[in-house]
Amino acid sequence: MNKRQAGVLLHPTSLPNQDGKPGQLNDQAWLFLDWMQSAGLSIWQMLPLTEPHDDLSPYQAVSAFALNPALLPDDWQKHFQAEEFSYYLENPPHWLEDYALFMAIRAHQNHASWSEWPDDFKHRQSAALKVFSEQNSDVINKLKKQQFVLSAIWHKLKADANQKGIELFGDMPIFVAFDSADVWANPQQFQLDEDLNPTVVTGVPPDYFSETGQRWGNPHYNWQVMQDDGFSWWRKRVAEALSQFDLVRIDHFRGLEASWEIDAKEETAMNGKWVKIPGDELLAVLKEDFPDLPLVAEDLGIITDEVVALKEKYGLPGMSVLQFGFNGLPDNPHSLHEQVVNSVTYTGTHDNDTTIGWFESLDEGAKNWVMEQLRPLAKSIVAEKGLDDRLGYSMPWPLIIAGLESVAQRVIVPMQDFLMLDGPHRMNVPGTSEGNWTWQFSWQQVPEDLADTIYSLVKQSRR
């Protein structure tokens, strides 16, 4: 953490594509790298690259390891090299066989959850799995080919990004989906009953935002088993992530200090309890594996002193969201004057409204109060650089400038904010299941002088 950087938040599915298809790892990804370089941006942050369930949320994936096949370019077969694939299969990723088998059975079972499969598949009876594998070898082989090609394309993208001075910043949900290859293949690592159903599930307790709390429903880890085997599963997971990214955010970092456990029979999160987690021991092991420990703690929300101590013990940067910084309360960690060096500061995240959408939702008094705090700095920077006067008082630029000029060593701006887009363009509305995760930009939305404007502001802020 010895340099000041600025970056952009954009999931690859939000890249432009033809015929209304989600973004893919095709030439558009490389065009975006070129645009970033011309704008002086040196971090590309994205959401988890894993394959989502039907709700499209990348935070509920069918595998914590496999990349999303929807990211494959339409012509992905031309990237396939038989000789290299053979070598890949001789030294496969540890998760590949279980993932391919899981997805093949899942398709065969009309995408039913593995908990509803016939017992011989559900309980992984070896004879039944062997017969199924032999009878469905073509399907299983294609799934492996897709992961091989995805990995090759991704690592080429990462190498080219790094060569341009751009770091890739990934995201890791702390929990995994119950209906996933991970739980099916490693049931002993989770708190399940004899019939392989969760005994307790994840969530957060009631708070200002929700009277009944949030019942996420992910299975809880069996931390004792994990600790007894030296956190093998976690070490493999983090190693895989850090082979794909230069930096990784741990979503819900709070859950590495204590987790809210809810009896699986409960319909809400109200009657859960906090249970201590051996996160210190886990991070100590990860620190041995990765001395630099390039992780970021997502520490938004109500954070205890114990969570802060754990984050600081390992020197992990936390997060700050400027949209949250205007409630007038003292010691608000998101306010302009409470920014810290070892952090990643955002105008907003994938869970926030766009900055224009957020600002437009405020009443006139609040808007005026926000602009009174932002305008002086923004206008002085704009005048000094000889930029368009409107950047000094027209949202989202005053908030972007405040982020760039902050002490935080890393500042990330969602692409929607750079494009000056309003609320309907946001990526996700938490607590809803319809219409999320599908936003895409088009190059027609990118003003010709936008990269130059961003470049001037980035360099002005010594990033």
Tab-separated table of C-alpha atoms in Angstrom:
chain	number	residue	atom	x	y	z
A	1	MET	CA	0.000	0.000	0.000
A	2	ASN	CA	2.660	2.518	-0.972
A	3	LYS	CA	0.983	4.154	-3.962
A	4	ARG	CA	-2.165	6.124	-4.641
A	5	GLN	CA	-4.449	4.538	-7.220
A	6	ALA	CA	-7.783	5.187	-8.900
A	7	GLY	CA	-9.977	2.554	-10.455
A	8	VAL	CA	-13.348	1.645	-11.882
A	9	LEU	CA	-15.983	-0.867	-10.787
A	10	LEU	CA	-17.442	-2.787	-13.732
A	11	HIS	CA	-18.437	-6.446	-13.865
A	12	PRO	CA	-17.469	-8.162	-17.156
A	13	THR	CA	-21.138	-8.963	-17.859
A	14	SER	CA	-21.635	-5.159	-18.031
A	15	LEU	CA	-19.266	-4.849	-20.985
A	16	PRO	CA	-20.897	-3.984	-24.322
A	17	ASN	CA	-22.080	-6.865	-26.462
A	18	GLN	CA	-24.203	-7.415	-29.543
A	19	ASP	CA	-27.789	-8.664	-29.751
A	20	GLY	CA	-28.509	-7.851	-26.125
A	21	LYS	CA	-26.215	-10.582	-24.812
A	22	PRO	CA	-24.414	-10.096	-21.496
A	23	GLY	CA	-20.813	-8.946	-21.726
A	24	GLN	CA	-18.175	-11.567	-22.473
A	25	LEU	CA	-14.409	-11.929	-22.324
A	26	ASN	CA	-14.022	-10.928	-25.961
A	27	ASP	CA	-12.417	-7.949	-27.675
A	28	GLN	CA	-14.597	-5.618	-25.593
A	29	ALA	CA	-12.660	-6.538	-22.458
A	30	TRP	CA	-9.400	-5.522	-24.148
A	31	LEU	CA	-10.979	-2.313	-25.476
A	32	PHE	CA	-11.993	-1.511	-21.916
A	33	LEU	CA	-8.409	-1.995	-20.740
A	34	ASP	CA	-7.270	0.466	-23.420
A	35	TRP	CA	-9.899	2.972	-22.306
A	36	MET	CA	-8.854	2.562	-18.665
A	37	GLN	CA	-5.227	3.160	-19.544
A	38	SER	CA	-6.098	6.320	-21.464
A	39	ALA	CA	-8.091	7.524	-18.428
A	40	GLY	CA	-5.194	6.889	-16.035
A	41	LEU	CA	-7.146	4.250	-14.111
A	42	SER	CA	-5.021	1.475	-12.620
A	43	ILE	CA	-7.559	-0.803	-10.874
A	44	TRP	CA	-10.389	-2.743	-12.519
A	45	GLN	CA	-12.708	-4.021	-9.817
A	46	MET	CA	-15.430	-6.546	-10.566
A	47	LEU	CA	-17.929	-8.833	-8.858
A	48	PRO	CA	-17.352	-12.595	-8.357
A	49	LEU	CA	-16.641	-14.328	-11.684
A	50	THR	CA	-18.454	-17.494	-10.627
A	51	GLU	CA	-21.615	-18.876	-12.259
A	52	PRO	CA	-24.818	-17.606	-10.628
A	53	HIS	CA	-28.124	-19.345	-10.047
A	54	ASP	CA	-31.269	-18.232	-11.874
A	55	ASP	CA	-31.461	-14.929	-9.967
A	56	LEU	CA	-28.139	-13.971	-11.647
A	57	SER	CA	-26.543	-12.897	-8.344
A	58	PRO	CA	-22.795	-13.579	-8.515
A	59	TYR	CA	-22.899	-13.876	-4.711
A	60	GLN	CA	-24.882	-17.149	-4.888
A	61	ALA	CA	-22.892	-19.370	-7.225
A	62	VAL	CA	-22.995	-23.024	-8.260
A	63	SER	CA	-19.250	-23.226	-7.540
A	64	ALA	CA	-16.891	-21.076	-5.505
A	65	PHE	CA	-14.075	-21.974	-7.930
A	66	ALA	CA	-15.331	-22.420	-11.500
A	67	LEU	CA	-15.611	-19.384	-13.775
A	68	ASN	CA	-18.961	-18.469	-15.333
A	69	PRO	CA	-19.273	-20.101	-18.811
A	70	ALA	CA	-21.526	-17.192	-19.855
A	71	LEU	CA	-18.334	-15.112	-20.007
A	72	LEU	CA	-16.986	-17.264	-22.839
A	73	PRO	CA	-16.816	-15.410	-26.163
A	74	ASP	CA	-19.111	-16.741	-28.876
A	75	ASP	CA	-16.123	-18.075	-30.767
A	76	TRP	CA	-14.555	-19.732	-27.715
A	77	GLN	CA	-13.862	-22.981	-29.560
A	78	LYS	CA	-11.134	-21.271	-31.591
A	79	HIS	CA	-9.241	-20.646	-28.337
A	80	PHE	CA	-9.211	-24.388	-27.609
A	81	GLN	CA	-5.855	-26.153	-27.949
A	82	ALA	CA	-6.067	-29.921	-27.682
A	83	GLU	CA	-2.463	-30.490	-26.625
A	84	GLU	CA	-2.622	-27.916	-23.849
A	85	PHE	CA	-5.999	-29.287	-22.759
A	86	SER	CA	-4.473	-32.746	-22.379
A	87	TYR	CA	-1.779	-31.278	-20.170
A	88	TYR	CA	-4.478	-29.403	-18.215
A	89	LEU	CA	-6.276	-32.691	-17.554
A	90	GLU	CA	-3.048	-34.314	-16.384
A	91	ASN	CA	-2.704	-31.582	-13.762
A	92	PRO	CA	-6.311	-30.443	-13.249
A	93	PRO	CA	-7.474	-27.886	-10.695
A	94	HIS	CA	-8.497	-29.758	-7.558
A	95	TRP	CA	-12.161	-28.718	-7.968
A	96	LEU	CA	-12.604	-29.509	-11.671
A	97	GLU	CA	-13.846	-33.106	-11.497
A	98	ASP	CA	-16.432	-32.427	-8.791
A	99	TYR	CA	-17.660	-29.290	-10.566
A	100	ALA	CA	-18.079	-30.948	-13.973
A	101	LEU	CA	-19.808	-33.972	-12.468
A	102	PHE	CA	-22.069	-31.757	-10.342
A	103	MET	CA	-23.138	-29.618	-13.308
A	104	ALA	CA	-23.737	-32.652	-15.526
A	105	ILE	CA	-25.935	-34.351	-12.919
A	106	ARG	CA	-27.703	-31.063	-12.219
A	107	ALA	CA	-28.600	-30.707	-15.918
A	108	HIS	CA	-29.715	-34.343	-15.981
A	109	GLN	CA	-31.961	-33.619	-12.979
A	110	ASN	CA	-33.576	-30.573	-14.640
A	111	HIS	CA	-31.552	-28.155	-12.502
A	112	ALA	CA	-33.037	-29.419	-9.238
A	113	SER	CA	-31.011	-28.721	-6.108
A	114	TRP	CA	-28.615	-31.557	-5.301
A	115	SER	CA	-30.542	-32.093	-2.045
A	116	GLU	CA	-33.449	-33.326	-4.211
A	117	TRP	CA	-31.402	-35.737	-6.329
A	118	PRO	CA	-31.765	-39.509	-6.021
A	119	ASP	CA	-29.935	-40.754	-2.939
A	120	ASP	CA	-27.105	-42.424	-4.830
A	121	PHE	CA	-26.205	-39.078	-6.454
A	122	LYS	CA	-27.033	-36.967	-3.413
A	123	HIS	CA	-24.807	-39.080	-1.143
A	124	ARG	CA	-22.118	-39.461	-3.808
A	125	GLN	CA	-22.170	-43.243	-4.018
A	126	SER	CA	-19.071	-44.044	-6.045
A	127	ALA	CA	-20.554	-46.800	-8.201
A	128	ALA	CA	-23.448	-44.614	-9.347
A	129	LEU	CA	-21.154	-41.651	-10.037
A	130	LYS	CA	-18.796	-43.859	-12.038
A	131	VAL	CA	-21.613	-45.157	-14.249
A	132	PHE	CA	-23.019	-41.651	-14.743
A	133	SER	CA	-19.580	-40.281	-15.639
A	134	GLU	CA	-19.052	-42.973	-18.260
A	135	GLN	CA	-22.497	-42.466	-19.789
A	136	ASN	CA	-22.160	-38.668	-19.857
A	137	SER	CA	-18.479	-38.290	-20.667
A	138	ASP	CA	-19.117	-35.893	-23.586
A	139	VAL	CA	-21.069	-33.452	-21.406
A	140	ILE	CA	-18.511	-33.640	-18.625
A	141	ASN	CA	-15.632	-33.163	-21.059
A	142	LYS	CA	-17.276	-30.083	-22.578
A	143	LEU	CA	-17.663	-28.529	-19.115
A	144	LYS	CA	-13.964	-29.116	-18.494
A	145	LYS	CA	-13.077	-27.636	-21.912
A	146	GLN	CA	-15.041	-24.505	-21.050
A	147	GLN	CA	-13.159	-24.052	-17.784
A	148	PHE	CA	-9.845	-24.638	-19.549
A	149	VAL	CA	-10.583	-21.994	-22.198
A	150	LEU	CA	-11.999	-19.545	-19.647
A	151	SER	CA	-8.876	-19.864	-17.533
A	152	ALA	CA	-6.603	-19.329	-20.543
A	153	ILE	CA	-8.498	-16.236	-21.701
A	154	TRP	CA	-8.676	-14.824	-18.188
A	155	HIS	CA	-4.971	-15.186	-17.509
A	156	LYS	CA	-4.192	-13.557	-20.864
A	157	LEU	CA	-6.440	-10.656	-19.890
A	158	LYS	CA	-4.742	-10.380	-16.507
A	159	ALA	CA	-1.270	-10.446	-18.043
A	160	ASP	CA	-2.209	-7.734	-20.552
A	161	ALA	CA	-3.837	-5.642	-17.829
A	162	ASN	CA	-0.774	-5.891	-15.611
A	163	GLN	CA	1.443	-4.950	-18.551
A	164	LYS	CA	-0.621	-1.765	-18.923
A	165	GLY	CA	-0.163	-1.008	-15.217
A	166	ILE	CA	-3.700	-2.123	-14.362
A	167	GLU	CA	-4.447	-4.399	-11.402
A	168	LEU	CA	-7.477	-6.689	-11.347
A	169	PHE	CA	-9.522	-6.523	-8.132
A	170	GLY	CA	-11.806	-9.478	-7.413
A	171	ASP	CA	-14.560	-10.251	-4.932
A	172	MET	CA	-15.083	-13.296	-2.712
A	173	PRO	CA	-18.396	-13.942	-0.939
A	174	ILE	CA	-17.610	-15.216	2.542
A	175	PHE	CA	-20.328	-17.890	2.322
A	176	VAL	CA	-21.222	-20.317	-0.468
A	177	ALA	CA	-24.626	-21.367	-1.784
A	178	PHE	CA	-26.113	-24.586	-0.426
A	179	ASP	CA	-26.950	-25.719	-3.968
A	180	SER	CA	-23.334	-25.751	-5.073
A	181	ALA	CA	-20.630	-28.182	-6.047
A	182	ASP	CA	-18.726	-27.050	-2.950
A	183	VAL	CA	-21.298	-28.260	-0.409
A	184	TRP	CA	-22.178	-31.387	-2.406
A	185	ALA	CA	-18.520	-32.426	-2.720
A	186	ASN	CA	-17.429	-31.375	0.788
A	187	PRO	CA	-20.415	-31.919	3.104
A	188	GLN	CA	-18.150	-32.509	6.096
A	189	GLN	CA	-16.941	-28.901	5.842
A	190	PHE	CA	-20.458	-27.592	6.544
A	191	GLN	CA	-22.986	-27.891	9.344
A	192	LEU	CA	-25.381	-30.435	7.835
A	193	ASP	CA	-27.561	-33.149	9.361
A	194	GLU	CA	-27.541	-36.864	8.488
A	195	ASP	CA	-29.736	-36.207	5.461
A	196	LEU	CA	-27.299	-33.469	4.330
A	197	ASN	CA	-29.623	-30.555	5.051
A	198	PRO	CA	-28.304	-27.452	6.853
A	199	THR	CA	-28.851	-27.372	10.604
A	200	VAL	CA	-28.114	-23.636	10.794
A	201	VAL	CA	-28.076	-20.961	8.096
A	202	THR	CA	-26.507	-17.537	7.619
A	203	GLY	CA	-27.860	-14.022	7.920
A	204	VAL	CA	-27.672	-10.870	10.001
A	205	PRO	CA	-29.834	-9.829	12.971
A	206	PRO	CA	-32.605	-7.222	12.991
A	207	ASP	CA	-31.357	-3.657	12.631
A	208	TYR	CA	-32.404	-0.177	11.563
A	209	PHE	CA	-33.018	-1.421	8.017
A	210	SER	CA	-34.952	-4.611	8.786
A	211	GLU	CA	-37.145	-5.509	11.755
A	212	THR	CA	-36.704	-9.231	11.155
A	213	GLY	CA	-33.069	-9.152	10.038
A	214	GLN	CA	-31.852	-10.857	6.886
A	215	ARG	CA	-32.031	-14.640	6.494
A	216	TRP	CA	-29.584	-15.379	3.685
A	217	GLY	CA	-29.926	-19.140	3.954
A	218	ASN	CA	-26.354	-20.196	3.124
A	219	PRO	CA	-25.068	-23.150	5.139
A	220	HIS	CA	-22.578	-22.337	7.876
A	221	TYR	CA	-19.076	-23.776	7.783
A	222	ASN	CA	-18.056	-26.462	10.233
A	223	TRP	CA	-15.150	-24.371	11.484
A	224	GLN	CA	-13.855	-27.077	13.819
A	225	VAL	CA	-13.416	-29.482	10.908
A	226	MET	CA	-11.842	-26.734	8.831
A	227	GLN	CA	-9.410	-25.797	11.566
A	228	ASP	CA	-8.515	-29.442	12.212
A	229	ASP	CA	-7.412	-29.925	8.588
A	230	GLY	CA	-5.430	-26.690	8.528
A	231	PHE	CA	-8.122	-24.712	6.684
A	232	SER	CA	-7.320	-26.661	3.517
A	233	TRP	CA	-10.509	-25.665	1.653
A	234	TRP	CA	-10.054	-21.965	2.430
A	235	ARG	CA	-6.392	-21.993	1.481
A	236	LYS	CA	-7.246	-23.519	-1.893
A	237	ARG	CA	-10.050	-21.023	-2.393
A	238	VAL	CA	-7.871	-18.003	-1.640
A	239	ALA	CA	-5.020	-19.412	-3.731
A	240	GLU	CA	-7.363	-19.788	-6.718
A	241	ALA	CA	-8.644	-16.223	-6.278
A	242	LEU	CA	-5.155	-14.749	-5.991
A	243	SER	CA	-4.092	-16.569	-9.166
A	244	GLN	CA	-6.889	-14.696	-10.967
A	245	PHE	CA	-6.614	-11.293	-9.267
A	246	ASP	CA	-4.027	-8.933	-7.847
A	247	LEU	CA	-6.321	-8.003	-4.979
A	248	VAL	CA	-9.429	-9.668	-3.516
A	249	ARG	CA	-12.261	-8.245	-1.415
A	250	ILE	CA	-13.692	-10.503	1.324
A	251	ASP	CA	-17.416	-9.810	1.309
A	252	HIS	CA	-18.968	-9.689	4.829
A	253	PHE	CA	-15.531	-9.740	6.491
A	254	ARG	CA	-17.387	-9.354	9.776
A	255	GLY	CA	-18.211	-13.072	9.452
A	256	LEU	CA	-14.569	-14.021	10.027
A	257	GLU	CA	-14.808	-12.748	13.616
A	258	ALA	CA	-18.338	-13.927	14.470
A	259	SER	CA	-21.281	-15.155	12.394
A	260	TRP	CA	-25.009	-14.891	12.970
A	261	GLU	CA	-26.319	-18.463	13.132
A	262	ILE	CA	-30.025	-19.081	12.569
A	263	ASP	CA	-31.705	-22.429	13.158
A	264	ALA	CA	-32.619	-23.721	9.712
A	265	LYS	CA	-36.245	-24.131	10.838
A	266	GLU	CA	-36.583	-20.390	11.547
A	267	GLU	CA	-38.279	-18.364	8.817
A	268	THR	CA	-36.600	-15.071	9.776
A	269	ALA	CA	-33.233	-14.022	11.192
A	270	MET	CA	-34.694	-12.747	14.461
A	271	ASN	CA	-33.841	-15.703	16.692
A	272	GLY	CA	-30.238	-16.256	15.690
A	273	LYS	CA	-27.100	-15.904	17.788
A	274	TRP	CA	-23.546	-14.657	17.299
A	275	VAL	CA	-21.010	-17.470	17.197
A	276	LYS	CA	-17.265	-16.827	17.381
A	277	ILE	CA	-15.214	-17.859	14.336
A	278	PRO	CA	-11.480	-18.803	14.222
A	279	GLY	CA	-10.823	-16.012	11.725
A	280	ASP	CA	-7.589	-15.005	13.436
A	281	GLU	CA	-6.227	-18.519	13.009
A	282	LEU	CA	-7.408	-18.625	9.374
A	283	LEU	CA	-5.808	-15.288	8.504
A	284	ALA	CA	-2.571	-16.349	10.219
A	285	VAL	CA	-2.408	-19.396	7.929
A	286	LEU	CA	-3.245	-17.306	4.857
A	287	LYS	CA	-0.524	-14.841	5.854
A	288	GLU	CA	1.968	-17.732	5.762
A	289	ASP	CA	0.770	-18.704	2.279
A	290	PHE	CA	0.644	-15.099	1.030
A	291	PRO	CA	2.957	-12.825	3.053
A	292	ASP	CA	1.614	-9.691	1.337
A	293	LEU	CA	-1.980	-10.857	2.039
A	294	PRO	CA	-3.558	-8.749	-0.743
A	295	LEU	CA	-7.060	-8.818	0.724
A	296	VAL	CA	-9.574	-6.043	1.373
A	297	ALA	CA	-12.067	-6.309	4.238
A	298	GLU	CA	-15.641	-5.393	3.329
A	299	ASP	CA	-16.416	-3.844	6.705
A	300	LEU	CA	-19.585	-1.885	5.946
A	301	GLY	CA	-22.467	-1.778	8.399
A	302	ILE	CA	-22.273	-2.177	12.173
A	303	ILE	CA	-18.734	-3.302	12.946
A	304	THR	CA	-17.534	-4.266	16.426
A	305	ASP	CA	-14.210	-3.435	18.062
A	306	GLU	CA	-13.217	-7.094	17.679
A	307	VAL	CA	-13.730	-6.958	13.905
A	308	VAL	CA	-11.698	-3.738	13.682
A	309	ALA	CA	-8.915	-5.338	15.735
A	310	LEU	CA	-8.847	-8.402	13.468
A	311	LYS	CA	-8.690	-6.236	10.349
A	312	GLU	CA	-5.920	-4.077	11.777
A	313	LYS	CA	-3.887	-7.008	13.097
A	314	TYR	CA	-3.376	-8.157	9.513
A	315	GLY	CA	-3.141	-4.656	8.033
A	316	LEU	CA	-6.139	-5.159	5.786
A	317	PRO	CA	-7.678	-2.068	4.193
A	318	GLY	CA	-11.373	-1.574	4.846
A	319	MET	CA	-14.003	0.248	2.797
A	320	SER	CA	-15.625	3.668	2.817
A	321	VAL	CA	-18.643	4.741	0.743
A	322	LEU	CA	-18.973	8.494	0.269
A	323	GLN	CA	-22.732	8.313	-0.330
A	324	PHE	CA	-23.035	7.201	3.320
A	325	GLY	CA	-20.989	10.156	4.554
A	326	PHE	CA	-23.606	12.894	4.781
A	327	ASN	CA	-25.822	11.945	7.742
A	328	GLY	CA	-24.234	14.632	9.922
A	329	LEU	CA	-23.339	12.206	12.695
A	330	PRO	CA	-19.924	12.569	14.381
A	331	ASP	CA	-17.242	9.962	13.639
A	332	ASN	CA	-19.074	8.695	10.545
A	333	PRO	CA	-16.277	6.668	8.846
A	334	HIS	CA	-17.741	7.485	5.432
A	335	SER	CA	-17.720	11.267	5.789
A	336	LEU	CA	-15.270	13.386	3.831
A	337	HIS	CA	-13.233	14.259	6.913
A	338	GLU	CA	-13.000	10.732	8.350
A	339	GLN	CA	-11.268	9.030	5.418
A	340	VAL	CA	-8.155	7.013	6.298
A	341	VAL	CA	-5.090	6.089	4.279
A	342	ASN	CA	-5.339	2.286	4.459
A	343	SER	CA	-8.749	1.968	2.829
A	344	VAL	CA	-10.609	1.703	-0.456
A	345	THR	CA	-12.974	4.648	-0.889
A	346	TYR	CA	-15.976	4.456	-3.229
A	347	THR	CA	-18.518	6.940	-4.464
A	348	GLY	CA	-20.897	3.955	-4.335
A	349	THR	CA	-20.793	0.169	-4.763
A	350	HIS	CA	-22.775	-2.358	-6.805
A	351	ASP	CA	-25.383	-2.342	-3.996
A	352	ASN	CA	-25.812	1.445	-4.027
A	353	ASP	CA	-27.864	3.640	-6.282
A	354	THR	CA	-25.797	5.516	-8.843
A	355	THR	CA	-24.495	8.790	-7.429
A	356	ILE	CA	-26.934	10.794	-9.553
A	357	GLY	CA	-29.790	8.476	-8.498
A	358	TRP	CA	-28.804	8.855	-4.847
A	359	PHE	CA	-28.476	12.633	-5.087
A	360	GLU	CA	-31.807	13.013	-6.891
A	361	SER	CA	-33.518	11.059	-4.085
A	362	LEU	CA	-32.511	13.671	-1.488
A	363	ASP	CA	-34.773	16.561	-0.498
A	364	GLU	CA	-33.702	20.065	-1.490
A	365	GLY	CA	-32.253	20.885	1.913
A	366	ALA	CA	-30.102	17.762	1.928
A	367	LYS	CA	-28.968	18.401	-1.649
A	368	ASN	CA	-27.869	21.909	-0.726
A	369	TRP	CA	-26.054	20.673	2.368
A	370	VAL	CA	-24.209	17.982	0.374
A	371	MET	CA	-23.160	20.462	-2.308
A	372	GLU	CA	-21.997	23.009	0.281
A	373	GLN	CA	-19.470	20.405	1.434
A	374	LEU	CA	-18.429	19.244	-2.014
A	375	ARG	CA	-18.526	22.320	-4.226
A	376	PRO	CA	-15.544	24.383	-2.920
A	377	LEU	CA	-12.996	21.610	-3.490
A	378	ALA	CA	-14.525	20.549	-6.815
A	379	LYS	CA	-14.610	24.097	-8.209
A	380	SER	CA	-11.019	24.796	-7.196
A	381	ILE	CA	-9.754	21.585	-8.850
A	382	VAL	CA	-11.745	22.237	-12.027
A	383	ALA	CA	-10.440	25.808	-12.253
A	384	GLU	CA	-6.859	24.712	-11.634
A	385	LYS	CA	-6.997	22.111	-14.421
A	386	GLY	CA	-8.932	24.337	-16.830
A	387	LEU	CA	-11.770	21.792	-17.081
A	388	ASP	CA	-15.424	22.345	-17.930
A	389	ASP	CA	-16.957	24.514	-15.170
A	390	ARG	CA	-19.942	22.175	-14.925
A	391	LEU	CA	-17.743	19.509	-13.314
A	392	GLY	CA	-17.508	21.771	-10.284
A	393	TYR	CA	-21.192	21.708	-9.453
A	394	SER	CA	-22.886	18.994	-11.523
A	395	MET	CA	-23.205	15.584	-9.888
A	396	PRO	CA	-21.599	13.065	-9.851
A	397	TRP	CA	-18.338	14.943	-10.452
A	398	PRO	CA	-18.053	16.766	-7.108
A	399	LEU	CA	-18.338	13.412	-5.297
A	400	ILE	CA	-15.851	11.741	-7.670
A	401	ILE	CA	-13.393	14.606	-7.128
A	402	ALA	CA	-13.828	14.344	-3.342
A	403	GLY	CA	-12.957	10.659	-3.533
A	404	LEU	CA	-9.926	11.204	-5.727
A	405	GLU	CA	-8.641	13.994	-3.476
A	406	SER	CA	-9.139	11.972	-0.268
A	407	VAL	CA	-6.255	10.452	1.714
A	408	ALA	CA	-7.389	6.924	0.837
A	409	GLN	CA	-4.752	5.099	-1.151
A	410	ARG	CA	-7.314	3.439	-3.419
A	411	VAL	CA	-10.424	5.111	-4.836
A	412	ILE	CA	-12.954	3.206	-6.957
A	413	VAL	CA	-15.747	4.754	-9.025
A	414	PRO	CA	-18.536	2.649	-10.578
A	415	MET	CA	-18.646	2.975	-14.371
A	416	GLN	CA	-22.220	4.300	-14.050
A	417	ASP	CA	-20.880	7.329	-12.176
A	418	PHE	CA	-18.190	8.060	-14.752
A	419	LEU	CA	-20.960	7.889	-17.385
A	420	MET	CA	-23.203	10.231	-15.331
A	421	LEU	CA	-26.099	7.746	-15.304
A	422	ASP	CA	-29.149	7.874	-13.055
A	423	GLY	CA	-30.939	5.360	-10.844
A	424	PRO	CA	-32.390	2.976	-13.460
A	425	HIS	CA	-28.800	2.067	-14.390
A	426	ARG	CA	-27.818	0.724	-10.961
A	427	MET	CA	-26.526	-2.849	-10.768
A	428	ASN	CA	-28.462	-4.213	-7.784
A	429	VAL	CA	-31.196	-3.269	-5.337
A	430	PRO	CA	-30.544	-5.290	-2.139
A	431	GLY	CA	-33.553	-7.203	-0.874
A	432	THR	CA	-35.084	-7.573	-4.346
A	433	SER	CA	-34.768	-10.498	-6.741
A	434	GLU	CA	-36.049	-9.059	-10.023
A	435	GLY	CA	-34.217	-6.938	-12.582
A	436	ASN	CA	-30.777	-7.017	-10.977
A	437	TRP	CA	-27.276	-7.776	-12.303
A	438	THR	CA	-28.103	-7.093	-15.950
A	439	TRP	CA	-26.871	-3.520	-16.531
A	440	GLN	CA	-24.548	-2.968	-19.498
A	441	PHE	CA	-22.966	0.124	-20.952
A	442	SER	CA	-22.437	0.922	-24.626
A	443	TRP	CA	-19.595	2.887	-26.144
A	444	GLN	CA	-22.165	5.402	-27.418
A	445	GLN	CA	-22.633	6.416	-23.759
A	446	VAL	CA	-18.938	7.289	-23.401
A	447	PRO	CA	-18.169	10.925	-24.302
A	448	GLU	CA	-15.071	11.302	-26.475
A	449	ASP	CA	-13.385	13.538	-23.918
A	450	LEU	CA	-14.310	11.447	-20.850
A	451	ALA	CA	-10.976	9.610	-20.641
A	452	ASP	CA	-9.087	12.921	-20.862
A	453	THR	CA	-11.241	14.442	-18.126
A	454	ILE	CA	-10.692	11.462	-15.816
A	455	TYR	CA	-6.971	11.431	-16.614
A	456	SER	CA	-6.645	15.085	-15.593
A	457	LEU	CA	-8.457	14.499	-12.307
A	458	VAL	CA	-6.495	11.327	-11.542
A	459	LYS	CA	-3.145	13.003	-12.139
A	460	GLN	CA	-4.238	16.101	-10.170
A	461	SER	CA	-4.857	13.810	-7.181
A	462	ARG	CA	-1.425	12.177	-7.599
A	463	ARG	CA	-2.869	8.765	-8.416
